[in-house]
Amino acid sequence: ICACLVGSEMCIRDSIRMKERLLEEIQKGSKGAVMKKHIITYLIYNENSTITDLAKDMDLSIPTVTKIIDEMHEQGYIDEYGKLETNGGRHPILYGLNTDSGYFVGEDVTWNSINIGIINFKGEVLKLQMGIPFERRDTLECIDELCNHIEHFIAGLTIDEKKILHINVTLCGRVNPELGYSHSFFNFGERPLAEILTERLKIETSIDNDSRTMLYGENIKGVVKGAKNVLFINIGWGLGMGIMIDGKLYKGKSGFSGEIGHTYGYDNQIICHCGKKGCVETEVSCSALYRKFIEHLQAGETSIILSEKDIEEITLDDIFSAINREDLLAIELVEQIGQQLGFHIGSLINTFNPDMVIIGGEMSRAGDFLLQPVISAIRKYTLSLMSRDSEIVLSKLKDQACVIGSCLLSRSKLFEA
């Protein structure tokens, strides 16, 4: 038994060494490493493939691809997944990512909570921990608290920590994922946030914007099925947008694309948290819904919530609970916001002509009470030909879109060529 245990530990160590060699090879950027990254990226989006299809996609000879696949199989990154069923002749072998060859952690940081998850190499979600209480503050101590939550989450896993290859942390606001800076939160001096997190966690860590991350999650695991040009409208406490063009996430020059919430929209003299007046999100967001709901109650209107709580005690969750119980005031306000959101989405459809527009974020909890006014306004304000081109849907991953997307981005950031 002891000999078996020793042998097993040696196999694990050998497997980790092979993976470390592959990661070092990838970081050096050799031609062979680029081809391996291409294969991993292809399998991320296509799950399983034959050598013939890989060779065609990479424009390489079958012997060359066979040699690379054999190396990656030896390194533990590629597995055989049976044979492809054909109408005749030889049945080619299907190759895919080895589920146990590595793991990726994603953390979603919201205004008042943290969500953390982990996926295996094939992209299967192994564990999610949602709604961890957290007060976001612009301090180094708060970053340390973020890291403590990740370390506690990892400590509770049954996998070898050395097989966690990458971590991605998702934040709202202006995030430059290439340089690793967050310009809305946790922006301390010259050092990038990603560098601080990597040093603290001792695992390579990246950062990205929440709306873009949600879109990526929907693209890989959610409602996007073959669409190449997609807009994700993240209507939460604020308002943001993720953009996918020709199957690739669009970031803009500095990673700041999609800040539709901070375009000028209303002459309402309401100061947005960005410091400017009249931003779209001052009227189209969960913060706007909450503000309007409280104002209507203070003006003497009624709601089923008032039989349960005083006005000062009402939370955003209470309002969504009231919507589900068909509270007239809550539904009316959501429909008004939906109509305004549809107007702005109509302008985006006229600009981008997308295959699909996904409505996500916390406001999507209102379901059809939000979606139907959005669709109605889009039909009213959008060119007919373009309106017919674009499918308008609710997020499939719902409140898990960001944390699942963060896990998936953690994987793709390490390997995408």
PDB file of N, CA, C and O in Angstrom, residues 170-172 209-216 232-234 239-243 258 402:
ATOM      1  N   THR A 170     -13.093  39.947 -11.259  1.00  0.00           N
ATOM      2  CA  THR A 170     -13.952  40.805 -12.077  1.00  0.00           C
ATOM      3  C   THR A 170     -14.498  41.963 -11.254  1.00  0.00           C
ATOM      4  O   THR A 170     -14.978  41.765 -10.137  1.00  0.00           O
ATOM      5  N   LEU A 171     -14.413  43.169 -11.834  1.00  0.00           N
ATOM      6  CA  LEU A 171     -14.865  44.386 -11.171  1.00  0.00           C
ATOM      7  C   LEU A 171     -15.725  45.202 -12.118  1.00  0.00           C
ATOM      8  O   LEU A 171     -15.586  45.097 -13.344  1.00  0.00           O
ATOM      9  N   CYS A 172     -16.595  46.038 -11.579  1.00  0.00           N
ATOM     10  CA  CYS A 172     -17.342  46.959 -12.427  1.00  0.00           C
ATOM     11  C   CYS A 172     -16.489  48.189 -12.713  1.00  0.00           C
ATOM     12  O   CYS A 172     -15.450  48.403 -12.091  1.00  0.00           O
ATOM     13  N   ASN A 209     -13.513  43.577 -16.676  1.00  0.00           N
ATOM     14  CA  ASN A 209     -14.757  44.303 -16.427  1.00  0.00           C
ATOM     15  C   ASN A 209     -15.937  43.341 -16.312  1.00  0.00           C
ATOM     16  O   ASN A 209     -15.994  42.329 -17.013  1.00  0.00           O
ATOM     17  N   ASP A 210     -16.898  43.655 -15.452  1.00  0.00           N
ATOM     18  CA  ASP A 210     -17.999  42.729 -15.178  1.00  0.00           C
ATOM     19  C   ASP A 210     -18.919  42.505 -16.378  1.00  0.00           C
ATOM     20  O   ASP A 210     -19.315  41.361 -16.661  1.00  0.00           O
ATOM     21  N   SER A 211     -19.284  43.543 -17.114  1.00  0.00           N
ATOM     22  CA  SER A 211     -20.211  43.380 -18.243  1.00  0.00           C
ATOM     23  C   SER A 211     -19.594  42.518 -19.337  1.00  0.00           C
ATOM     24  O   SER A 211     -20.262  41.649 -19.920  1.00  0.00           O
ATOM     25  N   ARG A 212     -18.320  42.741 -19.617  1.00  0.00           N
ATOM     26  CA  ARG A 212     -17.617  41.931 -20.626  1.00  0.00           C
ATOM     27  C   ARG A 212     -17.518  40.483 -20.157  1.00  0.00           C
ATOM     28  O   ARG A 212     -17.660  39.542 -20.943  1.00  0.00           O
ATOM     29  N   THR A 213     -17.293  40.298 -18.876  1.00  0.00           N
ATOM     30  CA  THR A 213     -17.178  38.958 -18.303  1.00  0.00           C
ATOM     31  C   THR A 213     -18.507  38.215 -18.380  1.00  0.00           C
ATOM     32  O   THR A 213     -18.548  37.014 -18.697  1.00  0.00           O
ATOM     33  N   MET A 214     -19.608  38.898 -18.088  1.00  0.00           N
ATOM     34  CA  MET A 214     -20.936  38.285 -18.194  1.00  0.00           C
ATOM     35  C   MET A 214     -21.198  37.815 -19.622  1.00  0.00           C
ATOM     36  O   MET A 214     -21.725  36.714 -19.844  1.00  0.00           O
ATOM     37  N   LEU A 215     -20.850  38.656 -20.585  1.00  0.00           N
ATOM     38  CA  LEU A 215     -21.042  38.285 -21.993  1.00  0.00           C
ATOM     39  C   LEU A 215     -20.228  37.042 -22.332  1.00  0.00           C
ATOM     40  O   LEU A 215     -20.719  36.134 -23.028  1.00  0.00           O
ATOM     41  N   TYR A 216     -18.992  36.967 -21.829  1.00  0.00           N
ATOM     42  CA  TYR A 216     -18.157  35.802 -22.126  1.00  0.00           C
ATOM     43  C   TYR A 216     -18.770  34.536 -21.521  1.00  0.00           C
ATOM     44  O   TYR A 216     -18.771  33.470 -22.150  1.00  0.00           O
ATOM     45  N   PHE A 232     -24.299  42.635 -24.637  1.00  0.00           N
ATOM     46  CA  PHE A 232     -24.823  42.227 -23.327  1.00  0.00           C
ATOM     47  C   PHE A 232     -25.093  43.495 -22.530  1.00  0.00           C
ATOM     48  O   PHE A 232     -24.161  44.264 -22.232  1.00  0.00           O
ATOM     49  N   ILE A 233     -26.344  43.734 -22.195  1.00  0.00           N
ATOM     50  CA  ILE A 233     -26.722  44.922 -21.420  1.00  0.00           C
ATOM     51  C   ILE A 233     -26.781  44.522 -19.948  1.00  0.00           C
ATOM     52  O   ILE A 233     -27.647  43.748 -19.534  1.00  0.00           O
ATOM     53  N   ASN A 234     -25.857  45.031 -19.179  1.00  0.00           N
ATOM     54  CA  ASN A 234     -25.753  44.717 -17.751  1.00  0.00           C
ATOM     55  C   ASN A 234     -26.430  45.830 -16.958  1.00  0.00           C
ATOM     56  O   ASN A 234     -25.845  46.870 -16.680  1.00  0.00           O
ATOM     57  N   LEU A 239     -25.199  50.819 -15.093  1.00  0.00           N
ATOM     58  CA  LEU A 239     -25.560  50.319 -16.420  1.00  0.00           C
ATOM     59  C   LEU A 239     -24.300  50.205 -17.267  1.00  0.00           C
ATOM     60  O   LEU A 239     -23.587  51.188 -17.474  1.00  0.00           O
ATOM     61  N   GLY A 240     -24.013  48.986 -17.739  1.00  0.00           N
ATOM     62  CA  GLY A 240     -22.840  48.763 -18.577  1.00  0.00           C
ATOM     63  C   GLY A 240     -23.179  47.849 -19.739  1.00  0.00           C
ATOM     64  O   GLY A 240     -24.286  47.319 -19.831  1.00  0.00           O
ATOM     65  N   MET A 241     -22.198  47.644 -20.607  1.00  0.00           N
ATOM     66  CA  MET A 241     -22.442  46.814 -21.783  1.00  0.00           C
ATOM     67  C   MET A 241     -21.180  46.043 -22.159  1.00  0.00           C
ATOM     68  O   MET A 241     -20.074  46.578 -22.146  1.00  0.00           O
ATOM     69  N   GLY A 242     -21.357  44.774 -22.501  1.00  0.00           N
ATOM     70  CA  GLY A 242     -20.304  43.968 -23.086  1.00  0.00           C
ATOM     71  C   GLY A 242     -20.552  43.852 -24.576  1.00  0.00           C
ATOM     72  O   GLY A 242     -21.702  43.760 -25.018  1.00  0.00           O
ATOM     73  N   ILE A 243     -19.477  43.849 -25.360  1.00  0.00           N
ATOM     74  CA  ILE A 243     -19.591  43.844 -26.819  1.00  0.00           C
ATOM     75  C   ILE A 243     -18.788  42.683 -27.388  1.00  0.00           C
ATOM     76  O   ILE A 243     -17.603  42.521 -27.050  1.00  0.00           O
ATOM     77  N   GLY A 258     -18.056  50.095 -23.796  1.00  0.00           N
ATOM     78  CA  GLY A 258     -19.324  49.649 -23.236  1.00  0.00           C
ATOM     79  C   GLY A 258     -19.874  50.485 -22.098  1.00  0.00           C
ATOM     80  O   GLY A 258     -20.868  50.083 -21.481  1.00  0.00           O
ATOM     81  N   CYS A 402     -21.598  36.387 -14.052  1.00  0.00           N
ATOM     82  CA  CYS A 402     -20.300  37.041 -13.873  1.00  0.00           C
ATOM     83  C   CYS A 402     -19.266  36.098 -13.274  1.00  0.00           C
ATOM     84  O   CYS A 402     -18.122  36.057 -13.723  1.00  0.00           O
TER      85      CYS A 402
END
